[in-house]
PDB file with one MODEL, atoms N, CA, C and O in Angstrom:
MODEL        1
ATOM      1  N   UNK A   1      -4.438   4.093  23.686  1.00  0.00           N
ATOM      2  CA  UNK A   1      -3.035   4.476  23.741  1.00  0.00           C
ATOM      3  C   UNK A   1      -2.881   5.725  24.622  1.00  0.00           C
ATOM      4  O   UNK A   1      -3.574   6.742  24.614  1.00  0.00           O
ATOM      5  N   UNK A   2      -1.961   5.462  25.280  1.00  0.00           N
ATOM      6  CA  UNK A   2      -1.551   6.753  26.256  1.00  0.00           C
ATOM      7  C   UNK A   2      -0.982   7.945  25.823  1.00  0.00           C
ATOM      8  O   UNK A   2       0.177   7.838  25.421  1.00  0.00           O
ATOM      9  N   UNK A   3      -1.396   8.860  25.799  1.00  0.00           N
ATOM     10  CA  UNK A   3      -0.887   9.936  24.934  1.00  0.00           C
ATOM     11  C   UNK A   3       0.602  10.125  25.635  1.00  0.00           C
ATOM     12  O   UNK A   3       0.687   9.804  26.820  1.00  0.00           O
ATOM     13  N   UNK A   4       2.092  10.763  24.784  1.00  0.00           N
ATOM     14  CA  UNK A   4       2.997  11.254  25.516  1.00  0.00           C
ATOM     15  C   UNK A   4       3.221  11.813  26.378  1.00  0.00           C
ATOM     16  O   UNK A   4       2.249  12.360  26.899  1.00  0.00           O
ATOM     17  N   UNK A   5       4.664  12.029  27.076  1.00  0.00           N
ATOM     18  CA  UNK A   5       4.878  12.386  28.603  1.00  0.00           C
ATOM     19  C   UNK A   5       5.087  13.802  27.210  1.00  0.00           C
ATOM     20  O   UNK A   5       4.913  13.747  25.993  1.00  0.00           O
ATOM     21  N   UNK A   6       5.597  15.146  28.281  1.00  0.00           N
ATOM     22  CA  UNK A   6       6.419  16.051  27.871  1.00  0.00           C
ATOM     23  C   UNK A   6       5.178  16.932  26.324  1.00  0.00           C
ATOM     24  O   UNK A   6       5.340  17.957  25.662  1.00  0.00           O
ATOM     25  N   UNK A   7       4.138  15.952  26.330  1.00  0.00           N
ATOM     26  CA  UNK A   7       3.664  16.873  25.139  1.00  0.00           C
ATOM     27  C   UNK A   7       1.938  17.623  25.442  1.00  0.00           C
ATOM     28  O   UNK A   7       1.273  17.309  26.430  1.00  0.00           O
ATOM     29  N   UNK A   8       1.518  18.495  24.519  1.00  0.00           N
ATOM     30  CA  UNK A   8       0.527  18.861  25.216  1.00  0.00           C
ATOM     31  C   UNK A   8      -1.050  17.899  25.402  1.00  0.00           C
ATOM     32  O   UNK A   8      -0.931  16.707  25.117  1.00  0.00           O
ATOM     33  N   UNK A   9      -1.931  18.190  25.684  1.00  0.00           N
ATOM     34  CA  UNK A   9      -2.804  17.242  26.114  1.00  0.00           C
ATOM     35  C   UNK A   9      -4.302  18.096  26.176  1.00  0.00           C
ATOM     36  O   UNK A   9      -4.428  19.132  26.829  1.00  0.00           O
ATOM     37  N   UNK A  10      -5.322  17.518  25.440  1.00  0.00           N
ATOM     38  CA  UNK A  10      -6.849  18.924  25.971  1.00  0.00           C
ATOM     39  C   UNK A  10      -7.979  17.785  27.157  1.00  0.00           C
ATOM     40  O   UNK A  10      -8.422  16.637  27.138  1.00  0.00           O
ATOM     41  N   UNK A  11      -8.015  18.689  27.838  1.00  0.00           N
ATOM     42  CA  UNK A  11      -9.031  17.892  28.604  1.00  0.00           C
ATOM     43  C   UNK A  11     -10.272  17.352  27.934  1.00  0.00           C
ATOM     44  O   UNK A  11     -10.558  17.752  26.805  1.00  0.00           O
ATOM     45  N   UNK A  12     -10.956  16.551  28.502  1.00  0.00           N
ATOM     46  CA  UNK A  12     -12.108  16.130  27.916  1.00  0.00           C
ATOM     47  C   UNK A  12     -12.939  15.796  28.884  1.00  0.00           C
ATOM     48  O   UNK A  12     -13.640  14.809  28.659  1.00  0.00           O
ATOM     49  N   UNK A  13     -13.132  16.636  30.469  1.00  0.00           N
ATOM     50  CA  UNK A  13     -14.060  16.733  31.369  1.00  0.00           C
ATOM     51  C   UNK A  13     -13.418  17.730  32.157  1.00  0.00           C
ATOM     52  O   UNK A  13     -12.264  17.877  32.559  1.00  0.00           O
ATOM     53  N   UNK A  14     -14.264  18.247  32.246  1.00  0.00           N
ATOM     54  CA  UNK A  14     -14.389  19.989  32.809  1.00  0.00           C
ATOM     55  C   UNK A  14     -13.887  19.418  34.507  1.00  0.00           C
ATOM     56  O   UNK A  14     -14.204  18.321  34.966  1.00  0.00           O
ATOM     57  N   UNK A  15     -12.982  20.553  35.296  1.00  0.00           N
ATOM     58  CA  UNK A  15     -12.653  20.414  36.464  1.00  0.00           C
ATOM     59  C   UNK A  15     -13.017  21.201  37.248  1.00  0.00           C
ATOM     60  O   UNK A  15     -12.243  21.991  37.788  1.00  0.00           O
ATOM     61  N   UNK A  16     -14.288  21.154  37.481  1.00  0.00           N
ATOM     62  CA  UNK A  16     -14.755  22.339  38.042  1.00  0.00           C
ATOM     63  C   UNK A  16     -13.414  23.083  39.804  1.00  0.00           C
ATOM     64  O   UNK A  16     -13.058  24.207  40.157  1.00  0.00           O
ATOM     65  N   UNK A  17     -13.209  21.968  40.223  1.00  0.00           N
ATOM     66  CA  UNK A  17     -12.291  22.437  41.411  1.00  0.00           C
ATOM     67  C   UNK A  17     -11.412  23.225  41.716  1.00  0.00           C
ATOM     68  O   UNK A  17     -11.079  23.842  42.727  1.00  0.00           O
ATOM     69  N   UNK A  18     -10.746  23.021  39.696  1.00  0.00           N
ATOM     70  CA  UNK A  18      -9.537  23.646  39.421  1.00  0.00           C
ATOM     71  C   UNK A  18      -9.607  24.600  38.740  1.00  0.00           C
ATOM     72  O   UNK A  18      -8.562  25.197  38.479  1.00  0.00           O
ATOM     73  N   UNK A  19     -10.887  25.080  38.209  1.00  0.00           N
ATOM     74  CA  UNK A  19     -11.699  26.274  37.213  1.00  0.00           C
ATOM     75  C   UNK A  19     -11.596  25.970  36.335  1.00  0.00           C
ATOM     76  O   UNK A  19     -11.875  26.908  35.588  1.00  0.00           O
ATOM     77  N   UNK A  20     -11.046  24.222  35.224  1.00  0.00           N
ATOM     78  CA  UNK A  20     -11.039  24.009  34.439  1.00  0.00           C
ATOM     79  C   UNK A  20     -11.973  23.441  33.457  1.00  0.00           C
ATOM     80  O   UNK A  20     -13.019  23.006  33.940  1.00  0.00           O
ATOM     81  N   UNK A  21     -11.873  23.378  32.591  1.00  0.00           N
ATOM     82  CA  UNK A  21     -13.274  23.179  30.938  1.00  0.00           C
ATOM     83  C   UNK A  21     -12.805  22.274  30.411  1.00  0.00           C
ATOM     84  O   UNK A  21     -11.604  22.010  30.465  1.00  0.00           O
ATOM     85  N   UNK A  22     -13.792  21.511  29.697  1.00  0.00           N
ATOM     86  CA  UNK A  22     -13.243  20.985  28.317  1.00  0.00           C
ATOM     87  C   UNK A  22     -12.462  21.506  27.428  1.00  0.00           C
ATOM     88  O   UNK A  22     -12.289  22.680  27.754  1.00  0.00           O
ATOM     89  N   UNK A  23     -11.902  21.265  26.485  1.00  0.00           N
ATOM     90  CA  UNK A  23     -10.715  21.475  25.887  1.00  0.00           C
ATOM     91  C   UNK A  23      -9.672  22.778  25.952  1.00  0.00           C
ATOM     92  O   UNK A  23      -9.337  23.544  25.048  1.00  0.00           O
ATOM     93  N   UNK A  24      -9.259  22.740  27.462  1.00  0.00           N
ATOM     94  CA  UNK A  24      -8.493  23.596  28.134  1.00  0.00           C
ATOM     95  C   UNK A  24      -6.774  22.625  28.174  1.00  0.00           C
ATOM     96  O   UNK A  24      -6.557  21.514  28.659  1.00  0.00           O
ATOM     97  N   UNK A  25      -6.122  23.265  27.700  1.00  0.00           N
ATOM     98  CA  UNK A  25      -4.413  22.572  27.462  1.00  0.00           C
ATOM     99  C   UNK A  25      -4.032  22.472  28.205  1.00  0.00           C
ATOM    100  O   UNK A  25      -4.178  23.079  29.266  1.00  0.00           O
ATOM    101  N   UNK A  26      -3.346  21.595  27.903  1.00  0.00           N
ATOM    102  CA  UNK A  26      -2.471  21.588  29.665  1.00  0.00           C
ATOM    103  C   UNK A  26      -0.921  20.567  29.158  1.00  0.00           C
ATOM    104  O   UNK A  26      -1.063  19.783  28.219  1.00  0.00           O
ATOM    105  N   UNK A  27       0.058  20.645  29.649  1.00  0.00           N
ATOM    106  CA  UNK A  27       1.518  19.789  28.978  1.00  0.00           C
ATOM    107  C   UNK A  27       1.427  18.544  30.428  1.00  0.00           C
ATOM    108  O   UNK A  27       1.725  18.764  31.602  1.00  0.00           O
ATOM    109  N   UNK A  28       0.951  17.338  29.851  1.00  0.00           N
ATOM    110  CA  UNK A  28       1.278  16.083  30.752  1.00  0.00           C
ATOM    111  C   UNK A  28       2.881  16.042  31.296  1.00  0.00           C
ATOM    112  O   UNK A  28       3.721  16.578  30.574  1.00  0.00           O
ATOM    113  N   UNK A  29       3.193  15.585  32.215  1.00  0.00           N
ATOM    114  CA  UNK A  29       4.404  15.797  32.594  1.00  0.00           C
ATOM    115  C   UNK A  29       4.801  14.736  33.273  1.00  0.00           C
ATOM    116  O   UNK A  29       6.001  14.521  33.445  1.00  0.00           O
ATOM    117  N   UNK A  30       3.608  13.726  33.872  1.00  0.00           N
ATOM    118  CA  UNK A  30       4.221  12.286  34.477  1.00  0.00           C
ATOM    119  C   UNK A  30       2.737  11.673  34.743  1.00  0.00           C
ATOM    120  O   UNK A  30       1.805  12.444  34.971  1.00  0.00           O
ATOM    121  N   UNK A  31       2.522  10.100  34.703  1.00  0.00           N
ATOM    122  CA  UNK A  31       1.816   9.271  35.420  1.00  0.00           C
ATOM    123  C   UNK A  31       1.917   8.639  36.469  1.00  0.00           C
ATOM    124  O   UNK A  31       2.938   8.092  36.887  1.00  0.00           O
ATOM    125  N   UNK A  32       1.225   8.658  36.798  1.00  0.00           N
ATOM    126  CA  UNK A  32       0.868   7.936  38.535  1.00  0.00           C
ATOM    127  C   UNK A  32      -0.160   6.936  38.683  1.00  0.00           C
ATOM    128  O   UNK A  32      -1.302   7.122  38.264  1.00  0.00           O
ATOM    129  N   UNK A  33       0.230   5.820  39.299  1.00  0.00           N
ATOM    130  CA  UNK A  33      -0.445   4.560  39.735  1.00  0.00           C
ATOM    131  C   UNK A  33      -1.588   5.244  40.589  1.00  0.00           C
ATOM    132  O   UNK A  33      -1.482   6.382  41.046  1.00  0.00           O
ATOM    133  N   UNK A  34      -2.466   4.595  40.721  1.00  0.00           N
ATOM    134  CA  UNK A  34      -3.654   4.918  41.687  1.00  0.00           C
ATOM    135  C   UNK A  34      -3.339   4.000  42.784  1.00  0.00           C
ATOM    136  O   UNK A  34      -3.410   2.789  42.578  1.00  0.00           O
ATOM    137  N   UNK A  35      -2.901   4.589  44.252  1.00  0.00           N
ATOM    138  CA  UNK A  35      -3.187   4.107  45.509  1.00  0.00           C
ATOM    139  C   UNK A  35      -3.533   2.641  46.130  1.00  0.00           C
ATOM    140  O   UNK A  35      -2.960   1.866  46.895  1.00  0.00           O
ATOM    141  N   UNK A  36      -4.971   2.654  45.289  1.00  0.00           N
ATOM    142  CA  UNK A  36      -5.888   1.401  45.866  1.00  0.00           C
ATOM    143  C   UNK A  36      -5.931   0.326  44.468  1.00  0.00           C
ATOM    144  O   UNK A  36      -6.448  -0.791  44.421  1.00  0.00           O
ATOM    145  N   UNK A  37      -5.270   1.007  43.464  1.00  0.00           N
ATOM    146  CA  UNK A  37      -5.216  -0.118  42.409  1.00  0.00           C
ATOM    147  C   UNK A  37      -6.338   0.516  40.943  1.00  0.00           C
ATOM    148  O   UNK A  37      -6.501  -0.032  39.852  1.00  0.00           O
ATOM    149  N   UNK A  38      -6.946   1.808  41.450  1.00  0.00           N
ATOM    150  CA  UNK A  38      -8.081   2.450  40.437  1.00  0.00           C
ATOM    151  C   UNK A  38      -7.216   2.731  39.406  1.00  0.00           C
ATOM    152  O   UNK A  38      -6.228   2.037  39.166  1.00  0.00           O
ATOM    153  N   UNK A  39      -7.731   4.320  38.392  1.00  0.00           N
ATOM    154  CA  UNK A  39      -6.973   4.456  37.150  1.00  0.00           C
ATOM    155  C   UNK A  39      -5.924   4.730  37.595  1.00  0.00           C
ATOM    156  O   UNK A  39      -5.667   4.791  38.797  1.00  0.00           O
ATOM    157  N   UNK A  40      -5.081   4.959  36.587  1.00  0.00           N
ATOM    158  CA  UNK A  40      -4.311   5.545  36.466  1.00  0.00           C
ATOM    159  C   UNK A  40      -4.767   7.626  36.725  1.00  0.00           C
ATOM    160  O   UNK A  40      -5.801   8.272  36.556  1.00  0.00           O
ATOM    161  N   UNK A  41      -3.345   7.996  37.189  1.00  0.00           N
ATOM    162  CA  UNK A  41      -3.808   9.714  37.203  1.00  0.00           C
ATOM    163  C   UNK A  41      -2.378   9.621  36.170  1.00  0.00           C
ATOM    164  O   UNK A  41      -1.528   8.761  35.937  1.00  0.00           O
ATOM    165  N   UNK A  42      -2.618  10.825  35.778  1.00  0.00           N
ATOM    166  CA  UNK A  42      -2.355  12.004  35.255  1.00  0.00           C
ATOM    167  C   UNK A  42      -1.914  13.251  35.551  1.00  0.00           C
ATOM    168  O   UNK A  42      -2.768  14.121  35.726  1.00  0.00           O
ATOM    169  N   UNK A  43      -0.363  13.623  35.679  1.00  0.00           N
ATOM    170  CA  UNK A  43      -0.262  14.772  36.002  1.00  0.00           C
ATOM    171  C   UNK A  43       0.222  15.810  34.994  1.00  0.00           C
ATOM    172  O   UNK A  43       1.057  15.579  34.120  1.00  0.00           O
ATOM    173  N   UNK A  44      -0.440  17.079  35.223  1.00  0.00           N
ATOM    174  CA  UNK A  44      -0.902  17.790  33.924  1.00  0.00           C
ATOM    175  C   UNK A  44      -0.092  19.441  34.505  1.00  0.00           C
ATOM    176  O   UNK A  44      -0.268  19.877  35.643  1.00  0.00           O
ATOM    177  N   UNK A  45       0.699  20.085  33.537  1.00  0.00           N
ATOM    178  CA  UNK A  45       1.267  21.489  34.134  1.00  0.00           C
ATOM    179  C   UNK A  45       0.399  22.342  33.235  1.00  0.00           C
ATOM    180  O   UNK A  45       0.454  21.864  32.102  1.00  0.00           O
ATOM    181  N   UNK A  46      -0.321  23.328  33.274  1.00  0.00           N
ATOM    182  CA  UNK A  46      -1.107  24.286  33.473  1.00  0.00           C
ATOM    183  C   UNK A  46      -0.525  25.862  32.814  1.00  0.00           C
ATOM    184  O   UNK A  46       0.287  26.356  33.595  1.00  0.00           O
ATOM    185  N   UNK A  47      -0.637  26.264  32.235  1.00  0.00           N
ATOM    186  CA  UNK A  47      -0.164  27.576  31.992  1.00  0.00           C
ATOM    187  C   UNK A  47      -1.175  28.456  31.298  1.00  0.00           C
ATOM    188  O   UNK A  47      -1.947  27.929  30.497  1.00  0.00           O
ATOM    189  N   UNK A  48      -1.254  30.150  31.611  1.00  0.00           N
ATOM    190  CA  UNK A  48      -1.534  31.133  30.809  1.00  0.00           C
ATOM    191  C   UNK A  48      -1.425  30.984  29.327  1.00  0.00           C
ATOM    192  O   UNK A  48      -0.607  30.307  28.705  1.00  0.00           O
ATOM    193  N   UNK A  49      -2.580  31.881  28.780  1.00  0.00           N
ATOM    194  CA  UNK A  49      -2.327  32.146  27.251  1.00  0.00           C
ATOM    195  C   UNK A  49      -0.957  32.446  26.884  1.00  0.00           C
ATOM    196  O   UNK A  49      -0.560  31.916  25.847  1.00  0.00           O
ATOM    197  N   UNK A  50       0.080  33.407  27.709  1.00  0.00           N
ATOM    198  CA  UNK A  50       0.815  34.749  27.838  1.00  0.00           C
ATOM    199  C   UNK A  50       2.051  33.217  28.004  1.00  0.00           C
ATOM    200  O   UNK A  50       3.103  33.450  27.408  1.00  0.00           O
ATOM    201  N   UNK A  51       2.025  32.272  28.468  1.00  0.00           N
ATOM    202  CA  UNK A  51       2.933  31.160  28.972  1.00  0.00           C
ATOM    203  C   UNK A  51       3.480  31.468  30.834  1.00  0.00           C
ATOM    204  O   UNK A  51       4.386  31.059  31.560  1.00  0.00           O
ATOM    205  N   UNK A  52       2.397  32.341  30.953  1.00  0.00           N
ATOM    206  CA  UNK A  52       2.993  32.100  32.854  1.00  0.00           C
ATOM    207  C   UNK A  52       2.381  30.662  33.828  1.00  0.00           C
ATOM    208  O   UNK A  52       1.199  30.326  33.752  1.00  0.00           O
ATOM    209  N   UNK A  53       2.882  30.294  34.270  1.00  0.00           N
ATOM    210  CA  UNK A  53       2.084  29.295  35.304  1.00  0.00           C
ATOM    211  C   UNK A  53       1.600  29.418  35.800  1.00  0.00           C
ATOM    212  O   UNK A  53       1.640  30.398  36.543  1.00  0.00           O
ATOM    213  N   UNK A  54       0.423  28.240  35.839  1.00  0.00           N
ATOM    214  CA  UNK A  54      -0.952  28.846  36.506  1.00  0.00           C
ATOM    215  C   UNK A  54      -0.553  27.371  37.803  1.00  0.00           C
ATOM    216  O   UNK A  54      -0.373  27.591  39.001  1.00  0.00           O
ATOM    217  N   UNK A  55      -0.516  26.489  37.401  1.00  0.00           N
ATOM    218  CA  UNK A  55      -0.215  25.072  38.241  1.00  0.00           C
ATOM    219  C   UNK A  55      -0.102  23.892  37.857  1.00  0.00           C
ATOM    220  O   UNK A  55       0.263  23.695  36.698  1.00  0.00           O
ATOM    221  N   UNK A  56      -0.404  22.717  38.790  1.00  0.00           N
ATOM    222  CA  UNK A  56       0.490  21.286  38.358  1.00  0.00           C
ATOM    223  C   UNK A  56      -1.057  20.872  39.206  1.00  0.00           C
ATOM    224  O   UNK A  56      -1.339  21.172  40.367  1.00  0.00           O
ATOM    225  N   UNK A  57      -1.843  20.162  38.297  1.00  0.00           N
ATOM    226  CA  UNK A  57      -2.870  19.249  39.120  1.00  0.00           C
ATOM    227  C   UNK A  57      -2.496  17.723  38.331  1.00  0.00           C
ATOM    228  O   UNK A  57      -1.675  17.453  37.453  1.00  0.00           O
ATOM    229  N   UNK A  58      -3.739  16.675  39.258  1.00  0.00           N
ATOM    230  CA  UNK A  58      -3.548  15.470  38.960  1.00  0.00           C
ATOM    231  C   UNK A  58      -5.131  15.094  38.574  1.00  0.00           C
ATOM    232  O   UNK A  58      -6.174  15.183  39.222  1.00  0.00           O
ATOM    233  N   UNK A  59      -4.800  14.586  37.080  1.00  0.00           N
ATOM    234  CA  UNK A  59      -6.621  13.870  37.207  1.00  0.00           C
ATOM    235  C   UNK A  59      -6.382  12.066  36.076  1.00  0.00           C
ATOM    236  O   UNK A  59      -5.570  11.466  35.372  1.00  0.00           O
ATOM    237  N   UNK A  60      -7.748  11.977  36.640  1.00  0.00           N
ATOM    238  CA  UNK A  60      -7.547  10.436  36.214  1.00  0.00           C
ATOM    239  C   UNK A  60      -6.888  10.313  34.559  1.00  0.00           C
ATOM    240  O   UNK A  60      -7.131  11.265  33.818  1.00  0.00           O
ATOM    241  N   UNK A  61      -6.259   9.422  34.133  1.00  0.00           N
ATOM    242  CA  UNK A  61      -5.944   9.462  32.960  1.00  0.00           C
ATOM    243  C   UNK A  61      -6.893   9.696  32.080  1.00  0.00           C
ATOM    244  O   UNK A  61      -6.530  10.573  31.295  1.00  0.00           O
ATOM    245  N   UNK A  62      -8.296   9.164  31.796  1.00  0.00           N
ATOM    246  CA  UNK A  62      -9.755   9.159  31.511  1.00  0.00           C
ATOM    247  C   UNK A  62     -10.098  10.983  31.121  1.00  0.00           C
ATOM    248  O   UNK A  62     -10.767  11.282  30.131  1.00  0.00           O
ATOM    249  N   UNK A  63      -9.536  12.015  32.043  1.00  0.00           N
ATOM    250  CA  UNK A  63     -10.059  13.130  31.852  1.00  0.00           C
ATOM    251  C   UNK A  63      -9.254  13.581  30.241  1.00  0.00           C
ATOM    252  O   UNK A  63      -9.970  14.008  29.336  1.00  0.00           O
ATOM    253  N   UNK A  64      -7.778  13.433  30.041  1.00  0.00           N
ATOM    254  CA  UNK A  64      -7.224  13.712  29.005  1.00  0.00           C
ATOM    255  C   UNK A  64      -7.088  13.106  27.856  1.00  0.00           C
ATOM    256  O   UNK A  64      -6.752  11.935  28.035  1.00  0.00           O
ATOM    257  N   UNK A  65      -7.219  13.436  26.557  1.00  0.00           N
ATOM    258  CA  UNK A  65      -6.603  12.996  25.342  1.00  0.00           C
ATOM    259  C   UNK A  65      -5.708  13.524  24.637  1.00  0.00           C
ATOM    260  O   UNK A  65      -5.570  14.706  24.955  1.00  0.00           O
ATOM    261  N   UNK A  66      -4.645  13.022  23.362  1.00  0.00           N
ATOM    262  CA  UNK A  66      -4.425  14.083  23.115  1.00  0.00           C
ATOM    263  C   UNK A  66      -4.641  14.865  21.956  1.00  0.00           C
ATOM    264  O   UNK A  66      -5.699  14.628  21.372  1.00  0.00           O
ATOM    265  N   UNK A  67      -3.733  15.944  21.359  1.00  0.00           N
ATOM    266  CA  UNK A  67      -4.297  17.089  20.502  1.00  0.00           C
ATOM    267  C   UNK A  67      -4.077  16.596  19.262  1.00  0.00           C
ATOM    268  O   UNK A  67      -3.109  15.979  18.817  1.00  0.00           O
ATOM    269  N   UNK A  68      -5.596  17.111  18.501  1.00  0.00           N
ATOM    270  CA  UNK A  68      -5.559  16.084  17.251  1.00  0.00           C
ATOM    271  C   UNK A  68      -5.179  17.580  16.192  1.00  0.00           C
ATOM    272  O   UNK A  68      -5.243  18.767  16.511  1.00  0.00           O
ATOM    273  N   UNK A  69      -4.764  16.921  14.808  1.00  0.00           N
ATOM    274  CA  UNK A  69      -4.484  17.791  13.696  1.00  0.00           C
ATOM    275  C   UNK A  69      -5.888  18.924  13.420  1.00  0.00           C
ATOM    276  O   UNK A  69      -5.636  20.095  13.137  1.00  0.00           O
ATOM    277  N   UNK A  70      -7.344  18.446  13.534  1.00  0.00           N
ATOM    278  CA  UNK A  70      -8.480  18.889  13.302  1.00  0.00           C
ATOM    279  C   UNK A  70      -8.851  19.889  14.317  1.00  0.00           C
ATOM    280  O   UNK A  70      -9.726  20.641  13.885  1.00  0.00           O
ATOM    281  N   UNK A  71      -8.480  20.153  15.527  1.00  0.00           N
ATOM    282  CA  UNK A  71      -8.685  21.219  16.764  1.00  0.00           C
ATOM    283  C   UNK A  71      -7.837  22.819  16.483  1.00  0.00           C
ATOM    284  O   UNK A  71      -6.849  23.116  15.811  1.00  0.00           O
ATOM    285  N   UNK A  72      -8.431  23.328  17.038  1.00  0.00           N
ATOM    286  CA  UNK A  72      -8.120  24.789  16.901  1.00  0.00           C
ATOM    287  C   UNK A  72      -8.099  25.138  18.667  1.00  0.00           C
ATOM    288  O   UNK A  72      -8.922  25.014  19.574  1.00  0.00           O
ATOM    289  N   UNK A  73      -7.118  25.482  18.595  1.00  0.00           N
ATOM    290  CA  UNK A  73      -6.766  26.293  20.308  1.00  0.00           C
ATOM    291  C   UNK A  73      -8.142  27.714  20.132  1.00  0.00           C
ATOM    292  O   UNK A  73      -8.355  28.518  19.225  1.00  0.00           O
ATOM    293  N   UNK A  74      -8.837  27.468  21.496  1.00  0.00           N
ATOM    294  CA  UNK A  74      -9.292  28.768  21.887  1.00  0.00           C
ATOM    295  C   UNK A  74      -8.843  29.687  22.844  1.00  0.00           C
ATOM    296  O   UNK A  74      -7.803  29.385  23.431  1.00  0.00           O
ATOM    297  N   UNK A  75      -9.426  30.801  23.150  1.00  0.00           N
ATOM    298  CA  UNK A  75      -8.682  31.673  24.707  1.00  0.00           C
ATOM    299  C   UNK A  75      -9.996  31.685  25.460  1.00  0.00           C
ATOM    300  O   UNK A  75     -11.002  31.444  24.793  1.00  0.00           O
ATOM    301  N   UNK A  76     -10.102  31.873  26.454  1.00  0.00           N
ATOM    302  CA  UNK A  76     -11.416  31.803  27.261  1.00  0.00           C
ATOM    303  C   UNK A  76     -10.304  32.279  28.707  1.00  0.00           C
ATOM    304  O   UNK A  76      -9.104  32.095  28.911  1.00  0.00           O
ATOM    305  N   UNK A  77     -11.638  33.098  29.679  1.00  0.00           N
ATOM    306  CA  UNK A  77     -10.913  33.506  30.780  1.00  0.00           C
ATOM    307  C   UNK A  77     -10.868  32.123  31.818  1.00  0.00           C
ATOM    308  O   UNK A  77     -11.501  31.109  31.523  1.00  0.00           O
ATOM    309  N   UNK A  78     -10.082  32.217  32.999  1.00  0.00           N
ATOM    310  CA  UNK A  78     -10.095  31.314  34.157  1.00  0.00           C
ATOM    311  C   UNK A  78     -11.038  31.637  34.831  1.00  0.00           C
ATOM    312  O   UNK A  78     -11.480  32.717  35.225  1.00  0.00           O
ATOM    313  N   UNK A  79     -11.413  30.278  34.975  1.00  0.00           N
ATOM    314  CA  UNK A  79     -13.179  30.515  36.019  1.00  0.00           C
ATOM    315  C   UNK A  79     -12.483  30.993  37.420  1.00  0.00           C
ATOM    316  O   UNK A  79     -12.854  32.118  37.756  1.00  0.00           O
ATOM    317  N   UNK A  80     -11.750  30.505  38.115  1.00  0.00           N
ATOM    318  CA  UNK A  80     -11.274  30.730  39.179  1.00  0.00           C
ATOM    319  C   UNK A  80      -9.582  31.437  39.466  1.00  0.00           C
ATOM    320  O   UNK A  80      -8.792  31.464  38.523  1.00  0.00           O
ATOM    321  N   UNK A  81      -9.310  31.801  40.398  1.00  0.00           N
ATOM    322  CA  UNK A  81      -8.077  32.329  40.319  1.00  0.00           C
ATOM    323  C   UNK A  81      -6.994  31.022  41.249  1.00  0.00           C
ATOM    324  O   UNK A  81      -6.997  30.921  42.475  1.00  0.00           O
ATOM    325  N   UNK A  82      -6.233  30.233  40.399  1.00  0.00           N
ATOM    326  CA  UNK A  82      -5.102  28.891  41.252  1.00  0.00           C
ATOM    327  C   UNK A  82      -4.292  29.355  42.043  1.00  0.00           C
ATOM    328  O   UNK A  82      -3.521  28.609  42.646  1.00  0.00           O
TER     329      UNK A  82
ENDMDL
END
């Protein structure tokens, strides 16, 4: 099942490109067909602990699930600066 548009979402493969980790949040915001017919993507908006924006990337649907009752939000710094 596809998790909701508009709600939040934790990764579940680290992005190294984007300085992102495993279970790093992010609010899904729309899907996208793949090009050549592959997965589906995923587009994911990005924000600070603090709620500033960090950015808007796209990853395969496969990288996200969503947030279960049993998870606990952590803080951890950004590997990279977006």
């Amino acid at each position: 099942m596809k998790p909701e548009l508009y709600k939040e979402v934790a990764l579940v493969r680290d992005v190294p490109e984007e300085g992102l980790c495993i279970g790093d949040v992010a609010t899904l915001i729309e899907y996208v067909p793949h090009s050549a017919g592959g997965e589906e993507g995923a587009v994911l908006e990005l924000f600070n602990a603090v709620g500033e924006f960090i950015a808007v990337i796209t990853v395969p649907l496969s990288f996200i699930a969503p947030l279960q009752s049993n998870q606990i939000p952590a803080v951890r710094s950004l590997l990279r600066t977006m």
